[in-house]
Amino acid sequence: MEELKENLKAAIIEALNLEDVNAADIDDNEPLFGDGLGLDSIDALELIVLLEKNYGVKIENPEDGREVFQSINTIAAYIEKSKK
Amino acid sequence: MKVYITATSAITPQNTFDPEKYLDNWQSSDIPYLHALEPEYKNVIDPKLARRMSRIIKMSVATGNRVLTESGISQPDAIIVGTGLGCIKDTEKFLKEIITEKEGLLSPTAFIQSTHNTIAGQLALMLQCPEDNFTYVNRGHSFENALSDAILRVHEGANHILLGGADEMTPEVNNILVKMECGNNIPFGEGACFFMISGSGDETSVCVEDVATFGHIAPDELMKKVDNFLRKNDLDKSEIDALILGLDKKSQDAYYQNFISAFAVGIPVAGFKKVTGEYFTSSAYAYNLGVEMLRQQCIFPDTLLSGSHSGSLHKVLIYNHYNGENHAISFLSL
């Protein structure tokens, strides 16, 4: 799970071109949208693409996105759950 | 129809962004085209905004911001941009992804950012400017058509127009343009130049007295166009202090040869494409160079192709053609 989280952080930094942000700067529980990393709706679309491309995980119900993309922990848990 | 350039900023393959080092320390290119000399963007664009911007957007936002600061205008009455190829790097990225992903899952950012009007749109979003927002994509006349629109807006009552011309080059586009023999024997380049166009100016403002565009003329037809332009502006050829031409070196190009020969022997000729290289909106830089020449009362040695300058500079003509197809003449004065 820890390896998945680190991998996820690196993928997010690269996909969203988060200059000046390192994986170590992102807390596993930190909100990704709003106050935390400050991501927005276009980033949400990029994250959907990233999950499908890198992990083969689809967000079938758009309503789930709000829950899934809360933090690194919630995304990692969703990936794990989807793979089972 | 006169308007005034009250502020300008340029990013080109030479030092033009920093006013203290303008055309200082000449740069050479080790790639097949002239790559823009870009500033440290972290100092001029919020990194949170910059992360989605391609180079053409960063160059445009940096120069646009500089113009807004220099002019003291925070809310222009319109934002008008000319670009030949727009955000071509993001377009390439998006098209390549369509192929590699077999038209499947595509990243949205490159697609969203790939449209030609992203430049003007990005500036409007940053300024929260709800006024007119236009982008002209007309090959070698993209900038001149944007300028003509800005002039018309001023004459319709607008006070200040943020005007720009920008294009970026990529290795792929350079290869295609070279194969198509579009460069008129001038290496391709890239850059962004922005201006504040106002209805009135002060003693440092440069007046755009007139601009004329025409297409597909033979070299021997050019002089009739020049004569008409001069007559329309009540100008005698002997009044012109310098020429700014779309050249990078002395050239046998018949259009430029004819143009130069119409003026006094020894008239100073500055070649602006020595700075920019060739691209659809390179002529935007001719206006930036003209403003700096008139303000500083000098012809920058690295741009001087022929003739010599003594005395003051008051009236300057710009002439450019893109590939013999898109011709433009402008008259600047101080």
Short mmCIF file of C-alpha atoms in Angstrom, two decimals:
data_model
loop_
_atom_site.label_atom_id
_atom_site.label_comp_id
_atom_site.label_asym_id
_atom_site.label_seq_id
_atom_site.Cartn_x
_atom_site.Cartn_y
_atom_site.Cartn_z
CA MET A 1 0.00 0.00 0.00
CA GLU A 2 2.85 2.43 0.87
CA GLU A 3 4.54 1.70 -2.45
CA LEU A 4 1.26 2.34 -4.25
CA LYS A 5 0.88 5.69 -2.50
CA GLU A 6 4.40 6.80 -3.41
CA ASN A 7 3.88 5.66 -6.99
CA LEU A 8 0.56 7.53 -7.09
CA LYS A 9 2.11 10.75 -5.78
CA ALA A 10 4.86 10.65 -8.40
CA ALA A 11 2.31 9.98 -11.16
CA ILE A 12 0.10 12.87 -10.02
CA ILE A 13 3.04 15.28 -9.85
CA GLU A 14 4.07 14.33 -13.38
CA ALA A 15 0.59 14.28 -14.92
CA LEU A 16 -0.48 17.59 -13.40
CA ASN A 17 2.95 19.20 -13.86
CA LEU A 18 3.08 20.26 -10.21
CA GLU A 19 6.26 22.29 -10.33
CA ASP A 20 8.07 22.71 -7.02
CA VAL A 21 6.10 19.85 -5.40
CA ASN A 22 7.84 16.67 -4.26
CA ALA A 23 6.19 13.40 -3.27
CA ALA A 24 7.34 14.04 0.30
CA ASP A 25 5.40 17.33 0.31
CA ILE A 26 2.06 15.56 -0.16
CA ASP A 27 0.56 14.22 3.06
CA ASP A 28 -1.44 11.03 2.58
CA ASN A 29 -4.49 12.60 4.22
CA GLU A 30 -4.09 16.08 2.73
CA PRO A 31 -7.10 17.26 0.66
CA LEU A 32 -6.11 17.31 -3.02
CA PHE A 33 -8.73 19.85 -4.04
CA GLY A 34 -9.45 23.23 -2.50
CA ASP A 35 -7.13 24.13 0.35
CA GLY A 36 -4.60 21.30 0.03
CA LEU A 37 -2.82 20.91 -3.28
CA GLY A 38 -5.32 23.33 -4.82
CA LEU A 39 -6.36 21.08 -7.70
CA ASP A 40 -9.37 21.98 -9.85
CA SER A 41 -11.93 20.40 -12.19
CA ILE A 42 -9.50 19.96 -15.09
CA ASP A 43 -7.15 18.14 -12.72
CA ALA A 44 -10.06 15.87 -11.75
CA LEU A 45 -10.39 14.87 -15.41
CA GLU A 46 -6.64 14.25 -15.59
CA LEU A 47 -6.86 12.06 -12.47
CA ILE A 48 -9.65 9.97 -14.03
CA VAL A 49 -7.45 9.41 -17.10
CA LEU A 50 -4.41 8.68 -14.92
CA LEU A 51 -6.23 6.03 -12.85
CA GLU A 52 -7.47 4.25 -15.95
CA LYS A 53 -4.17 4.44 -17.84
CA ASN A 54 -1.78 3.62 -15.01
CA TYR A 55 -3.90 1.32 -12.84
CA GLY A 56 -6.68 0.10 -15.11
CA VAL A 57 -9.23 1.53 -12.70
CA LYS A 58 -12.34 3.26 -13.96
CA ILE A 59 -14.50 5.71 -12.07
CA GLU A 60 -17.80 4.30 -13.30
CA ASN A 61 -20.03 6.66 -11.37
CA PRO A 62 -19.01 10.36 -11.57
CA GLU A 63 -20.58 10.87 -8.15
CA ASP A 64 -17.88 8.59 -6.69
CA GLY A 65 -15.16 10.98 -7.87
CA ARG A 66 -15.71 13.42 -5.02
CA GLU A 67 -15.13 10.65 -2.47
CA VAL A 68 -12.32 8.91 -4.31
CA PHE A 69 -10.24 12.02 -5.00
CA GLN A 70 -10.31 13.39 -1.45
CA SER A 71 -6.72 12.41 -0.69
CA ILE A 72 -3.88 10.04 -1.62
CA ASN A 73 -5.26 7.60 0.99
CA THR A 74 -8.74 7.52 -0.56
CA ILE A 75 -7.40 7.09 -4.10
CA ALA A 76 -5.04 4.31 -3.04
CA ALA A 77 -7.88 2.56 -1.17
CA TYR A 78 -10.12 2.82 -4.25
CA ILE A 79 -7.40 1.32 -6.46
CA GLU A 80 -6.86 -1.54 -4.04
CA LYS A 81 -10.59 -2.16 -3.72
CA SER A 82 -11.10 -2.12 -7.50
CA LYS A 83 -8.34 -4.63 -8.09
CA LYS A 84 -9.85 -7.19 -5.75
CA MET B 1 -6.25 56.54 -38.19
CA LYS B 2 -3.56 57.03 -35.59
CA VAL B 3 -3.06 55.08 -32.38
CA TYR B 4 -0.25 55.10 -29.87
CA ILE B 5 1.93 52.32 -28.51
CA THR B 6 2.24 53.30 -24.88
CA ALA B 7 3.99 50.12 -23.69
CA THR B 8 5.57 47.08 -25.29
CA SER B 9 7.40 43.91 -24.32
CA ALA B 10 8.96 41.13 -26.37
CA ILE B 11 10.38 37.67 -25.87
CA THR B 12 12.45 36.64 -28.88
CA PRO B 13 15.51 34.48 -29.55
CA GLN B 14 17.64 37.45 -28.43
CA ASN B 15 17.70 39.54 -25.25
CA THR B 16 14.58 41.66 -25.61
CA PHE B 17 12.54 40.96 -22.47
CA ASP B 18 14.84 42.71 -20.01
CA PRO B 19 14.90 46.41 -20.96
CA GLU B 20 18.30 46.82 -19.31
CA LYS B 21 19.85 44.23 -21.63
CA TYR B 22 17.88 44.96 -24.80
CA LEU B 23 19.68 43.29 -27.77
CA ASP B 24 22.74 42.93 -25.60
CA ASN B 25 24.98 39.85 -25.60
CA TRP B 26 23.96 38.35 -28.97
CA GLN B 27 22.91 34.68 -28.77
CA SER B 28 23.65 31.97 -31.32
CA SER B 29 21.45 28.95 -31.92
CA ASP B 30 22.71 25.36 -31.80
CA ILE B 31 19.45 23.92 -33.13
CA PRO B 32 18.05 24.26 -36.67
CA TYR B 33 15.73 27.14 -35.69
CA LEU B 34 15.96 30.16 -33.39
CA HIS B 35 14.71 29.26 -29.92
CA ALA B 36 13.25 32.05 -27.77
CA LEU B 37 15.37 33.30 -24.91
CA GLU B 38 12.85 32.95 -22.11
CA PRO B 39 12.99 34.56 -18.68
CA GLU B 40 12.74 32.69 -15.38
CA TYR B 41 8.95 32.41 -15.42
CA LYS B 42 8.68 31.79 -11.67
CA ASN B 43 9.52 35.46 -11.24
CA VAL B 44 6.77 36.69 -13.55
CA ILE B 45 3.94 34.09 -13.55
CA ASP B 46 2.27 32.43 -10.56
CA PRO B 47 3.63 28.82 -10.66
CA LYS B 48 0.13 27.48 -9.91
CA LEU B 49 -1.11 29.09 -13.12
CA ALA B 50 2.05 28.34 -15.11
CA ARG B 51 1.91 24.57 -14.63
CA ARG B 52 -0.64 24.09 -17.43
CA MET B 53 0.82 26.70 -19.76
CA SER B 54 2.79 25.74 -22.84
CA ARG B 55 5.72 27.93 -23.89
CA ILE B 56 3.67 30.15 -26.17
CA ILE B 57 1.25 30.90 -23.33
CA LYS B 58 4.07 31.59 -20.88
CA MET B 59 5.82 33.91 -23.36
CA SER B 60 2.55 35.73 -24.02
CA VAL B 61 1.49 36.02 -20.39
CA ALA B 62 4.94 37.25 -19.36
CA THR B 63 5.07 39.94 -22.07
CA GLY B 64 1.37 40.80 -21.63
CA ASN B 65 1.85 41.26 -17.89
CA ARG B 66 4.92 43.41 -18.50
CA VAL B 67 2.92 45.66 -20.84
CA LEU B 68 0.08 45.99 -18.33
CA THR B 69 2.55 46.96 -15.60
CA GLU B 70 4.47 49.39 -17.81
CA SER B 71 1.30 51.10 -19.03
CA GLY B 72 -0.40 51.12 -15.65
CA ILE B 73 -3.56 49.72 -17.27
CA SER B 74 -5.00 46.85 -15.27
CA GLN B 75 -8.20 46.43 -17.31
CA PRO B 76 -7.88 46.86 -21.09
CA ASP B 77 -11.00 47.50 -23.20
CA ALA B 78 -10.15 44.52 -25.40
CA ILE B 79 -7.57 41.77 -25.72
CA ILE B 80 -6.61 41.06 -29.33
CA VAL B 81 -4.00 38.52 -30.38
CA GLY B 82 -2.59 37.43 -33.72
CA THR B 83 -1.05 33.98 -34.10
CA GLY B 84 -0.21 31.86 -37.11
CA LEU B 85 -0.14 28.41 -35.56
CA GLY B 86 -1.47 29.07 -32.05
CA CYS B 87 -0.65 26.57 -29.33
CA ILE B 88 0.98 24.16 -31.74
CA LYS B 89 2.95 22.23 -29.08
CA ASP B 90 -0.23 21.26 -27.23
CA THR B 91 -1.83 20.44 -30.58
CA GLU B 92 1.07 18.12 -31.37
CA LYS B 93 0.83 16.54 -27.92
CA PHE B 94 -2.90 15.95 -28.32
CA LEU B 95 -2.59 14.54 -31.86
CA LYS B 96 0.27 12.23 -30.85
CA GLU B 97 -1.80 10.99 -27.93
CA ILE B 98 -4.72 10.21 -30.26
CA ILE B 99 -2.35 7.94 -32.18
CA THR B 100 -0.57 6.33 -29.21
CA GLU B 101 -3.82 5.78 -27.32
CA LYS B 102 -5.56 4.55 -30.49
CA GLU B 103 -8.20 7.27 -30.16
CA GLY B 104 -8.96 6.01 -26.66
CA LEU B 105 -8.25 7.67 -23.34
CA LEU B 106 -6.93 11.19 -23.91
CA SER B 107 -5.54 13.73 -21.47
CA PRO B 108 -7.89 16.74 -21.44
CA THR B 109 -5.35 19.48 -20.70
CA ALA B 110 -3.51 19.42 -24.05
CA PHE B 111 -6.84 19.43 -25.89
CA ILE B 112 -8.22 22.33 -23.84
CA GLN B 113 -5.01 24.33 -24.23
CA SER B 114 -4.47 23.55 -27.91
CA THR B 115 -6.88 26.07 -29.40
CA HIS B 116 -5.52 29.22 -31.04
CA ASN B 117 -7.50 31.52 -28.74
CA THR B 118 -6.02 30.06 -25.54
CA ILE B 119 -3.51 32.94 -25.41
CA ALA B 120 -6.07 35.75 -25.39
CA GLY B 121 -8.39 33.64 -23.25
CA GLN B 122 -5.72 32.95 -20.63
CA LEU B 123 -4.92 36.65 -20.35
CA ALA B 124 -8.62 37.48 -19.99
CA LEU B 125 -9.05 34.85 -17.27
CA MET B 126 -6.05 36.13 -15.36
CA LEU B 127 -7.27 39.73 -15.60
CA GLN B 128 -10.92 38.76 -15.11
CA CYS B 129 -11.44 40.90 -18.20
CA PRO B 130 -14.95 40.44 -19.68
CA GLU B 131 -14.36 42.81 -22.61
CA ASP B 132 -13.85 41.85 -26.27
CA ASN B 133 -11.48 38.96 -26.79
CA PHE B 134 -10.35 38.18 -30.31
CA THR B 135 -7.72 36.03 -31.98
CA TYR B 136 -6.69 36.49 -35.60
CA VAL B 137 -5.25 33.51 -37.43
CA ASN B 138 -4.38 34.76 -40.90
CA ARG B 139 -0.96 33.33 -41.77
CA GLY B 140 1.54 36.16 -42.37
CA HIS B 141 -1.09 38.82 -41.70
CA SER B 142 -2.19 37.49 -38.31
CA PHE B 143 -0.56 40.29 -36.35
CA GLU B 144 -1.37 43.08 -38.80
CA ASN B 145 -5.04 42.08 -38.82
CA ALA B 146 -5.06 42.07 -35.02
CA LEU B 147 -3.42 45.52 -35.08
CA SER B 148 -5.96 46.80 -37.62
CA ASP B 149 -8.76 45.58 -35.36
CA ALA B 150 -7.15 47.33 -32.37
CA ILE B 151 -6.97 50.57 -34.38
CA LEU B 152 -10.65 50.26 -35.30
CA ARG B 153 -11.58 49.60 -31.65
CA VAL B 154 -9.76 52.73 -30.55
CA HIS B 155 -11.57 54.74 -33.19
CA GLU B 156 -14.84 53.28 -31.97
CA GLY B 157 -14.10 54.69 -28.53
CA ALA B 158 -12.01 52.10 -26.72
CA ASN B 159 -9.21 53.66 -24.69
CA HIS B 160 -6.68 50.87 -24.25
CA ILE B 161 -6.26 47.61 -26.14
CA LEU B 162 -3.90 44.83 -25.10
CA LEU B 163 -2.52 43.60 -28.43
CA GLY B 164 -0.15 40.72 -29.06
CA GLY B 165 1.46 38.55 -31.67
CA ALA B 166 2.84 35.14 -30.72
CA ASP B 167 3.99 31.87 -32.22
CA GLU B 168 6.05 28.96 -30.95
CA MET B 169 8.25 26.65 -32.98
CA THR B 170 8.78 22.93 -32.49
CA PRO B 171 11.25 20.57 -34.21
CA GLU B 172 8.35 18.88 -36.04
CA VAL B 173 6.84 22.13 -37.32
CA ASN B 174 10.29 23.39 -38.30
CA ASN B 175 10.89 20.21 -40.33
CA ILE B 176 7.56 20.57 -42.11
CA LEU B 177 8.03 24.28 -42.90
CA VAL B 178 11.58 23.69 -44.16
CA LYS B 179 10.34 20.89 -46.43
CA MET B 180 7.59 23.19 -47.71
CA GLU B 181 10.24 25.87 -48.40
CA CYS B 182 8.25 28.49 -46.48
CA GLY B 183 11.14 30.30 -44.83
CA ASN B 184 12.27 32.64 -47.60
CA ASN B 185 15.85 31.46 -46.82
CA ILE B 186 15.54 32.73 -43.25
CA PRO B 187 15.80 30.28 -40.32
CA PHE B 188 12.50 29.83 -38.49
CA GLY B 189 12.08 31.31 -35.06
CA GLU B 190 9.50 32.08 -32.43
CA GLY B 191 8.47 34.69 -29.91
CA ALA B 192 5.76 36.80 -28.34
CA CYS B 193 5.39 40.58 -28.48
CA PHE B 194 2.70 42.52 -26.67
CA PHE B 195 1.64 46.17 -26.84
CA MET B 196 -0.73 48.57 -25.16
CA ILE B 197 -2.51 50.41 -27.96
CA SER B 198 -4.12 53.64 -26.82
CA GLY B 199 -6.01 56.52 -28.36
CA SER B 200 -3.61 59.05 -26.88
CA GLY B 201 -0.03 59.02 -25.69
CA ASP B 202 2.72 61.01 -24.03
CA GLU B 203 6.20 61.98 -25.25
CA THR B 204 7.45 58.40 -24.91
CA SER B 205 4.57 56.90 -26.89
CA VAL B 206 5.18 55.87 -30.47
CA CYS B 207 2.45 56.64 -32.97
CA VAL B 208 1.27 53.98 -35.39
CA GLU B 209 0.31 56.37 -38.15
CA ASP B 210 -0.96 53.75 -40.59
CA VAL B 211 -0.79 50.09 -41.55
CA ALA B 212 -1.58 48.58 -44.94
CA THR B 213 -1.72 44.93 -45.95
CA PHE B 214 -1.93 43.26 -49.33
CA GLY B 215 -1.36 39.81 -50.74
CA HIS B 216 0.09 38.05 -53.77
CA ILE B 217 1.76 40.91 -55.62
CA ALA B 218 4.73 40.73 -57.96
CA PRO B 219 7.96 42.48 -56.84
CA ASP B 220 7.52 45.21 -59.46
CA GLU B 221 4.00 45.96 -58.20
CA LEU B 222 5.28 46.67 -54.71
CA MET B 223 6.49 50.20 -55.41
CA LYS B 224 3.07 51.32 -56.58
CA LYS B 225 1.69 50.11 -53.26
CA VAL B 226 4.46 51.94 -51.38
CA ASP B 227 3.85 55.16 -53.32
CA ASN B 228 0.12 54.97 -52.58
CA PHE B 229 0.85 54.38 -48.90
CA LEU B 230 3.23 57.35 -48.71
CA ARG B 231 0.80 59.60 -50.59
CA LYS B 232 -2.05 58.60 -48.31
CA ASN B 233 0.08 59.60 -45.31
CA ASP B 234 1.30 62.81 -46.97
CA LEU B 235 4.86 61.54 -46.71
CA ASP B 236 7.87 62.19 -48.90
CA LYS B 237 10.44 59.41 -49.16
CA SER B 238 13.14 61.81 -47.98
CA GLU B 239 11.31 62.22 -44.66
CA ILE B 240 11.83 58.56 -43.70
CA ASP B 241 14.71 58.21 -41.24
CA ALA B 242 15.05 54.43 -41.24
CA LEU B 243 13.56 51.23 -42.64
CA ILE B 244 12.76 48.12 -40.61
CA LEU B 245 12.52 45.16 -42.95
CA GLY B 246 11.73 41.47 -42.57
CA LEU B 247 15.28 40.40 -43.32
CA ASP B 248 17.96 38.64 -41.31
CA LYS B 249 20.86 39.58 -43.58
CA LYS B 250 21.55 41.41 -46.80
CA SER B 251 19.39 39.68 -49.33
CA GLN B 252 18.75 39.49 -53.05
CA ASP B 253 15.01 39.11 -52.36
CA ALA B 254 13.40 41.21 -55.11
CA TYR B 255 10.69 42.69 -52.85
CA TYR B 256 13.18 44.03 -50.31
CA GLN B 257 15.64 45.10 -53.01
CA ASN B 258 12.90 47.13 -54.71
CA PHE B 259 11.74 48.57 -51.42
CA ILE B 260 15.21 49.75 -50.34
CA SER B 261 16.07 51.16 -53.76
CA ALA B 262 13.05 53.48 -53.59
CA PHE B 263 14.61 55.39 -50.71
CA ALA B 264 17.72 57.54 -50.41
CA VAL B 265 21.06 55.80 -50.87
CA GLY B 266 22.53 55.05 -47.46
CA ILE B 267 19.21 55.04 -45.58
CA PRO B 268 19.66 52.83 -42.50
CA VAL B 269 18.04 49.43 -42.91
CA ALA B 270 17.40 47.30 -39.83
CA GLY B 271 16.58 43.62 -40.30
CA PHE B 272 14.22 42.48 -37.57
CA LYS B 273 14.30 38.80 -38.55
CA LYS B 274 17.94 38.72 -37.51
CA VAL B 275 16.43 38.85 -34.02
CA THR B 276 13.32 36.75 -34.46
CA GLY B 277 13.88 34.42 -37.38
CA GLU B 278 10.89 33.73 -39.61
CA TYR B 279 7.41 32.92 -38.30
CA PHE B 280 3.89 34.03 -39.05
CA THR B 281 3.77 36.81 -36.46
CA SER B 282 7.44 37.81 -36.47
CA SER B 283 6.41 41.25 -37.75
CA ALA B 284 4.98 42.03 -34.30
CA TYR B 285 8.59 42.34 -33.20
CA ALA B 286 9.24 44.97 -35.91
CA TYR B 287 6.92 47.27 -33.93
CA ASN B 288 8.71 46.53 -30.68
CA LEU B 289 12.05 47.23 -32.38
CA GLY B 290 10.64 50.40 -33.95
CA VAL B 291 9.45 51.64 -30.56
CA GLU B 292 12.86 51.00 -28.98
CA MET B 293 14.69 52.65 -31.89
CA LEU B 294 12.53 55.76 -31.69
CA ARG B 295 12.58 55.93 -27.89
CA GLN B 296 16.31 55.36 -27.58
CA GLN B 297 17.12 57.30 -30.77
CA CYS B 298 19.45 54.60 -32.04
CA ILE B 299 19.67 51.75 -34.47
CA PHE B 300 20.87 48.67 -32.66
CA PRO B 301 24.15 47.67 -34.34
CA ASP B 302 23.32 43.96 -34.55
CA THR B 303 20.18 44.70 -36.56
CA LEU B 304 21.75 47.18 -38.99
CA LEU B 305 22.05 45.59 -42.43
CA SER B 306 23.03 48.59 -44.52
CA GLY B 307 23.30 52.36 -44.44
CA SER B 308 24.19 54.48 -41.49
CA HIS B 309 22.39 56.68 -39.07
CA SER B 310 23.23 60.18 -37.96
CA GLY B 311 20.90 62.70 -36.42
CA SER B 312 17.53 62.00 -34.90
CA LEU B 313 14.93 59.34 -35.67
CA HIS B 314 11.34 60.50 -36.07
CA LYS B 315 9.76 58.53 -38.89
CA VAL B 316 10.28 54.85 -39.55
CA LEU B 317 8.73 52.53 -42.12
CA ILE B 318 8.23 48.83 -41.53
CA TYR B 319 7.90 46.46 -44.47
CA ASN B 320 7.56 42.71 -44.25
CA HIS B 321 6.38 39.93 -46.47
CA TYR B 322 5.77 36.34 -45.58
CA ASN B 323 6.76 34.02 -48.39
CA GLY B 324 5.84 36.61 -51.05
CA GLU B 325 2.18 36.13 -50.14
CA ASN B 326 1.40 38.38 -47.18
CA HIS B 327 2.81 41.91 -47.42
CA ALA B 328 2.48 44.70 -44.83
CA ILE B 329 3.71 48.29 -44.62
CA SER B 330 3.48 50.40 -41.47
CA PHE B 331 4.48 53.90 -40.56
CA LEU B 332 5.69 54.71 -37.03
CA SER B 333 6.56 58.15 -35.72
CA LEU B 334 7.69 59.78 -32.51
#
